[in-house]
Coordinates of C-alpha atoms and ligand atoms in Angstrom, one line a residue:
X1 CA 47.6 -108.2 25.7
X2 CA 48.5 -104.8 24.3
X3 CA 47.1 -102.1 26.6
X4 CA 45.4 -99.1 25.6
X5 CA 47.3 -95.7 26.0
X6 CA 44.5 -94.5 28.4
X7 CA 42.3 -96.9 30.4
X8 CA 39.7 -95.4 32.6
X9 CA 38.0 -98.0 35.0
X10 CA 35.0 -97.4 37.1
X11 CA 35.9 -93.7 37.6
X12 CA 33.8 -91.9 40.2
X13 CA 34.0 -88.1 41.4
X14 CA 31.6 -86.9 44.1
X15 CA 31.7 -83.4 45.2
X16 CA 30.3 -82.5 48.7
X17 CA 27.8 -79.7 48.8
X18 CA 26.7 -78.1 52.2
X19 CA 23.5 -79.4 53.7
X20 CA 20.8 -77.0 54.6
X21 CA 20.2 -77.1 58.4
X22 CA 22.0 -78.0 61.6
X23 CA 23.5 -81.4 61.8
X24 CA 22.1 -82.3 58.4
X25 CA 24.7 -84.4 56.6
X26 CA 26.5 -83.0 53.6
X27 CA 25.0 -83.9 50.3
X28 CA 27.1 -85.3 47.4
X29 CA 26.9 -84.2 43.8
X30 CA 27.8 -87.5 41.8
X31 CA 29.3 -85.7 38.8
X32 CA 31.0 -88.8 37.6
X33 CA 29.6 -92.1 38.7
X34 CA 31.2 -95.2 37.3
X35 CA 32.7 -94.2 34.0
X36 CA 35.0 -96.7 32.0
X37 CA 36.6 -96.4 28.6
X38 CA 39.8 -96.7 26.7
X39 CA 41.6 -94.5 24.2
X40 CA 44.4 -95.6 21.8
X41 CA 47.3 -93.8 20.4
X42 CA 46.3 -91.3 17.8
X43 CA 42.7 -91.9 18.3
X44 CA 40.0 -89.3 18.9
X45 CA 37.2 -90.1 21.5
X46 CA 34.4 -87.7 21.5
X47 CA 32.6 -87.2 24.8
X48 CA 29.2 -85.8 24.3
X49 CA 26.3 -84.9 26.6
X50 CA 24.1 -82.0 27.9
X51 CA 25.7 -79.5 30.3
X52 CA 26.2 -81.0 33.8
X53 CA 26.6 -84.6 32.5
X54 CA 30.1 -84.7 34.0
X55 CA 32.1 -84.9 30.8
X56 CA 34.4 -81.8 31.8
X57 CA 35.0 -83.4 35.1
X58 CA 36.2 -86.5 33.4
X59 CA 38.7 -84.3 31.5
X60 CA 39.9 -82.7 34.8
X61 CA 40.4 -86.1 36.5
X62 CA 42.6 -87.2 33.6
X63 CA 44.7 -84.2 33.8
X64 CA 45.2 -84.8 37.5
X65 CA 43.6 -81.5 38.4
X66 CA 41.3 -83.2 40.8
X67 CA 41.5 -86.5 42.4
X68 CA 38.8 -89.1 41.9
X69 CA 36.5 -90.5 44.7
X70 CA 37.1 -93.9 43.3
X71 CA 38.5 -95.6 40.2
X72 CA 41.6 -95.8 38.2
X73 CA 43.0 -93.8 35.3
X74 CA 45.9 -95.7 33.7
X75 CA 48.0 -93.6 31.3
X76 CA 50.6 -95.6 29.5
X77 CA 50.3 -98.2 32.3
X78 CA 50.6 -95.9 35.3
X79 CA 47.7 -94.9 37.6
X80 CA 47.3 -91.1 37.6
X81 CA 45.6 -90.8 40.9
X82 CA 48.5 -92.8 42.5
X83 CA 51.1 -90.2 41.2
X84 CA 52.7 -87.7 43.6
X85 CA 52.9 -84.0 42.5
X86 CA 56.2 -84.4 41.0
X87 CA 55.1 -87.4 38.8
X88 CA 51.9 -85.4 37.8
X89 CA 54.2 -82.5 36.8
X90 CA 56.1 -84.7 34.5
X91 CA 53.0 -86.5 33.2
X92 CA 51.7 -83.0 32.0
X93 CA 54.2 -83.1 29.3
X94 CA 52.3 -86.0 27.9
X95 CA 48.8 -84.8 28.5
X96 CA 47.9 -81.3 27.6
X97 CA 44.7 -79.2 27.7
X98 CA 42.9 -77.0 25.2
X99 CA 40.0 -75.0 27.0
X100 CA 36.9 -73.7 25.5
X101 CA 37.8 -69.9 26.0
X102 CA 41.1 -69.1 24.7
X103 CA 40.8 -65.5 25.8
X104 CA 40.4 -66.8 29.5
X105 CA 43.1 -69.3 29.3
X106 CA 45.8 -67.1 27.7
X107 CA 47.6 -64.5 30.0
X108 CA 46.4 -61.1 28.8
X109 CA 49.8 -59.7 29.8
X110 CA 51.9 -62.0 27.8
X111 CA 52.7 -61.9 24.0
X112 CA 51.7 -65.0 22.0
X113 CA 55.3 -65.8 21.6
X114 CA 56.0 -65.9 25.3
X115 CA 52.8 -67.9 25.9
X116 CA 54.1 -70.6 23.6
X117 CA 57.7 -70.3 24.7
X118 CA 56.8 -70.6 28.4
X119 CA 55.9 -74.2 27.9
X120 CA 59.3 -75.0 26.4
X121 CA 61.0 -73.4 29.2
X122 CA 58.9 -74.9 31.9
X123 CA 59.6 -78.5 30.6
X124 CA 63.3 -77.5 29.9
X125 CA 62.8 -78.4 26.1
X126 CA 64.4 -75.1 24.7
X127 CA 65.7 -71.8 25.7
X128 CA 67.3 -68.7 24.1
X129 CA 67.6 -68.7 20.3
X130 CA 66.4 -72.5 20.1
X131 CA 63.2 -71.4 21.9
X132 CA 62.6 -68.5 19.6
X133 CA 63.2 -70.7 16.5
X134 CA 60.9 -73.5 18.1
X135 CA 58.1 -70.9 18.9
X136 CA 58.2 -69.8 15.2
X137 CA 58.0 -73.3 14.0
X138 CA 55.0 -74.0 16.3
X139 CA 53.2 -70.9 15.1
X140 CA 53.8 -72.0 11.5
X141 CA 52.4 -75.4 12.4
X142 CA 49.1 -73.8 13.5
X143 CA 48.9 -71.6 10.5
X144 CA 50.2 -68.3 12.0
X145 CA 53.0 -66.1 10.6
X146 CA 56.1 -65.5 12.9
X147 CA 55.0 -61.8 13.4
X148 CA 52.1 -63.0 15.5
X149 CA 54.5 -63.9 18.4
X150 CA 54.5 -60.1 19.2
X151 CA 50.9 -59.7 19.6
X152 CA 48.9 -59.8 22.8
X153 CA 45.7 -62.0 23.2
X154 CA 43.5 -59.0 22.9
X155 CA 45.0 -58.3 19.5
X156 CA 44.2 -61.5 18.1
X157 CA 40.9 -63.0 16.8
X158 CA 39.1 -65.8 18.6
X159 CA 40.3 -68.3 16.1
X160 CA 43.8 -67.0 16.3
X161 CA 43.8 -67.1 20.0
X162 CA 42.6 -70.8 19.8
X163 CA 45.5 -71.5 17.4
X164 CA 48.0 -70.1 20.0
X165 CA 46.4 -72.3 22.8
X166 CA 47.0 -75.3 20.4
X167 CA 50.5 -74.4 19.7
X168 CA 51.1 -74.2 23.4
X169 CA 49.7 -77.5 24.0
X170 CA 51.8 -79.0 21.1
X171 CA 55.0 -77.2 22.3
X172 CA 55.8 -80.1 24.6
X173 CA 55.0 -82.9 22.2
X174 CA 52.0 -84.4 24.1
X175 CA 50.6 -87.9 23.4
X176 CA 47.1 -86.8 24.4
X177 CA 45.3 -83.5 24.4
X178 CA 42.2 -83.1 26.5
X179 CA 39.9 -80.6 24.4
X180 CA 37.3 -79.2 26.6
X181 CA 34.8 -77.5 24.2
X182 CA 37.6 -76.1 22.2
X183 CA 35.4 -74.5 19.5
X184 CA 32.2 -73.7 21.2
X185 CA 33.0 -69.9 21.7
X186 CA 34.1 -69.6 17.9
X187 CA 31.9 -68.6 15.0
X188 CA 30.8 -71.6 12.8
X189 CA 33.1 -71.0 9.9
X190 CA 36.2 -70.5 12.4
X191 CA 35.0 -73.7 14.1
X192 CA 35.4 -75.7 11.1
X193 CA 38.8 -74.2 10.3
X194 CA 40.2 -75.0 13.9
X195 CA 38.8 -78.6 13.7
X196 CA 40.3 -79.1 10.3
X197 CA 43.5 -77.9 11.7
X198 CA 43.3 -80.0 14.8
X199 CA 42.7 -83.2 12.4
X200 CA 45.6 -82.2 10.1
X201 CA 48.0 -81.9 13.2
X202 CA 46.9 -85.3 14.6
X203 CA 47.7 -86.9 11.0
X204 CA 51.1 -85.4 11.1
X205 CA 52.1 -85.7 14.9
X206 CA 50.1 -88.7 16.0
X207 CA 48.5 -87.2 19.3
X208 CA 45.3 -88.6 20.5
X209 CA 42.3 -86.3 21.5
X210 CA 39.8 -86.6 24.2
X211 CA 37.3 -84.3 22.7
X212 CA 34.6 -82.9 24.9
X213 CA 31.7 -81.2 23.5
X214 CA 27.9 -80.8 23.7
X215 CA 27.7 -80.1 19.9
X216 CA 26.8 -83.4 18.0
X217 CA 27.9 -81.7 14.8
X218 CA 31.4 -81.1 15.9
X219 CA 31.7 -84.5 17.6
X220 CA 30.6 -86.2 14.4
X221 CA 33.2 -84.3 12.4
X222 CA 36.3 -85.1 14.5
X223 CA 35.7 -88.4 16.4
X224 CA 36.7 -91.9 15.7
X225 CA 34.6 -93.2 18.6
X226 CA 32.0 -91.5 20.6
X227 CA 31.0 -91.9 24.4
X228 CA 27.5 -90.4 25.2
X229 CA 27.3 -89.3 28.9
X230 CA 24.1 -88.8 30.9
X231 CA 24.1 -87.7 34.6
X232 CA 27.5 -89.1 35.4
X233 CA 27.5 -92.3 33.2
X234 CA 28.2 -93.4 29.8
X235 CA 25.1 -94.8 28.2
X236 CA 26.3 -95.5 24.8
X237 CA 29.9 -95.9 23.5
X238 CA 30.6 -96.9 19.8
X239 CA 32.3 -96.1 16.6
X240 CA 31.2 -92.7 15.1
X241 CA 29.3 -94.4 12.2
X242 CA 27.4 -96.6 14.8
X243 CA 26.4 -93.8 17.0
X244 CA 25.3 -91.4 14.3
X245 CA 23.8 -94.1 11.6
X246 CA 22.4 -96.6 14.1
X247 CA 22.1 -95.0 17.6
X248 CA 20.7 -97.4 20.1
X249 CA 20.0 -95.6 23.3
X250 CA 16.9 -93.6 23.6
X251 CA 18.8 -90.7 24.9
X252 CA 21.2 -90.6 22.0
X253 CA 18.4 -91.0 19.6
X254 CA 16.4 -88.0 21.4
X255 CA 19.5 -85.9 21.2
X256 CA 20.0 -86.5 17.5
X257 CA 16.2 -85.8 16.9
X258 CA 16.9 -82.4 18.3
X259 CA 19.6 -81.4 15.6
X260 CA 19.2 -81.1 11.7
X261 CA 19.5 -84.3 9.8
X262 CA 23.0 -85.6 10.2
X263 CA 22.6 -89.0 8.2
X264 CA 20.3 -90.0 5.5
X265 CA 20.4 -93.5 7.0
X266 CA 19.2 -92.3 10.4
X267 CA 15.5 -93.0 11.1
X268 CA 14.7 -90.1 13.5
X269 CA 13.0 -90.5 16.9
X270 CA 9.6 -88.7 16.6
X271 CA 9.9 -87.3 20.2
X272 CA 13.0 -85.1 20.7
X273 CA 14.5 -84.7 24.1
X274 CA 12.3 -82.8 26.6
X275 CA 12.7 -81.7 30.1
X276 CA 15.7 -80.9 32.3
X277 CA 18.5 -83.2 33.4
X278 CA 17.6 -84.3 37.0
X279 CA 19.6 -83.3 39.9
X280 CA 23.1 -85.0 40.3
X281 CA 22.9 -84.9 44.1
X282 CA 19.8 -87.3 44.0
X283 CA 19.7 -89.0 40.6
X284 CA 16.8 -91.2 39.7
X285 CA 17.1 -94.7 40.7
X286 CA 17.2 -97.4 38.1
X287 CA 18.1 -96.1 34.7
X288 CA 18.9 -92.5 35.3
X289 CA 17.2 -91.5 32.1
X290 CA 13.9 -93.0 32.8
X291 CA 12.3 -89.7 34.0
X292 CA 12.7 -88.4 30.4
X293 CA 12.5 -91.7 28.3
X294 CA 9.3 -92.2 26.2
X295 CA 10.2 -96.0 26.0
X296 CA 10.6 -96.5 29.7
X297 CA 9.3 -100.0 31.2
X298 CA 8.5 -100.6 34.7
X299 CA 11.9 -102.3 35.3
X300 CA 13.5 -99.1 34.1
X301 CA 12.9 -97.2 37.5
X302 CA 14.0 -100.2 39.5
X303 CA 17.2 -101.6 37.9
X304 CA 20.1 -100.0 36.6
X305 CA 20.9 -101.3 33.0
X306 CA 24.5 -102.3 32.5
X307 CA 26.5 -101.3 29.4
X308 CA 26.4 -104.3 27.3
X309 CA 27.8 -105.0 23.8
X310 CA 25.0 -105.1 21.1
X311 CA 27.5 -106.5 18.6
X312 CA 30.7 -105.1 16.9
X313 CA 31.8 -103.3 20.2
X314 CA 28.7 -101.0 20.2
X315 CA 28.0 -100.7 23.9
X316 CA 24.6 -99.5 25.3
X317 CA 23.0 -99.4 28.6
X318 CA 19.4 -99.9 28.1
X319 CA 16.8 -102.6 29.0
X320 CA 15.3 -102.5 25.6
X321 CA 18.3 -104.5 24.3
Ligands
SF4_401 FE1 14.6 -95.7 28.6 FE2 14.4 -98.0 30.1 FE3 16.4 -97.8 28.2 FE4 16.5 -96.2 30.4 S1 16.6 -98.5 30.3 S2 16.8 -95.6 28.3 S3 14.3 -95.9 30.7 S4 14.1 -97.9 27.9

């Protein structure tokens, strides 16, 4: 059987926090608590949820920046948590990252050309004149003229800085780019330009994206499939049209109710999402969403619903189905 490029199985990441008081055991923040999904070559999976749902932690785990508490992350058949430092360094050529804040992720003392060229040197892809030529090609690829290589990050606009961050990620020819809120800090018009650019680059180069965002409009625009996360777990996972035209999980429906009409086919939930996400140190028992769910049944606070197929690969974790 053909395996997906990326396979995440029952992934967990618990962060210890200090207990308050003498001899009190340390508590655990269950940032990611049993997440499974796959991602195919050239595909875009949108990972969406409110702040603190664990979506960025999933991205950091895939990049090997932190180790999981439990679970497996198979990339091209190899389990990332089982790799040593050297193997992770080599794997970084295949999995790159684009951050939310390009200003924070670009060294302010380096010129744009050196930032892009550094990746080529680190991975021994090109040096000298070959490197200079490749840097100019990469800048052109992301829609910047060669003269931009002499500019420092503070001499660039937010959109231009994010184009440099994308060029840096593409420099090593990755198969997967983890995009963590890559357009959240940009103006809406610039957001659209950067997303269009990312889609165009994917069509030309074939890299997959794990696109992490809290913004449903952005997720809808770019994703092939969408995974909705709530308090460390995936509650709905389906094709983009299934999630946006026929959302099943009450959390997804409530999130969609809070944004302007995204689909003429979508019958909106009357009650949009209210209240805060509960504390991940002590998440509610049963269905974690039951404290905010207007459809909650008695069973919901007792039994955790499993992610099951509603048909056509539309996965949902809810006792209503
Ligand atoms: Fe709501 Fe129950 Fe479904 Fe959870 S399982 S989303 S509480 S109806």
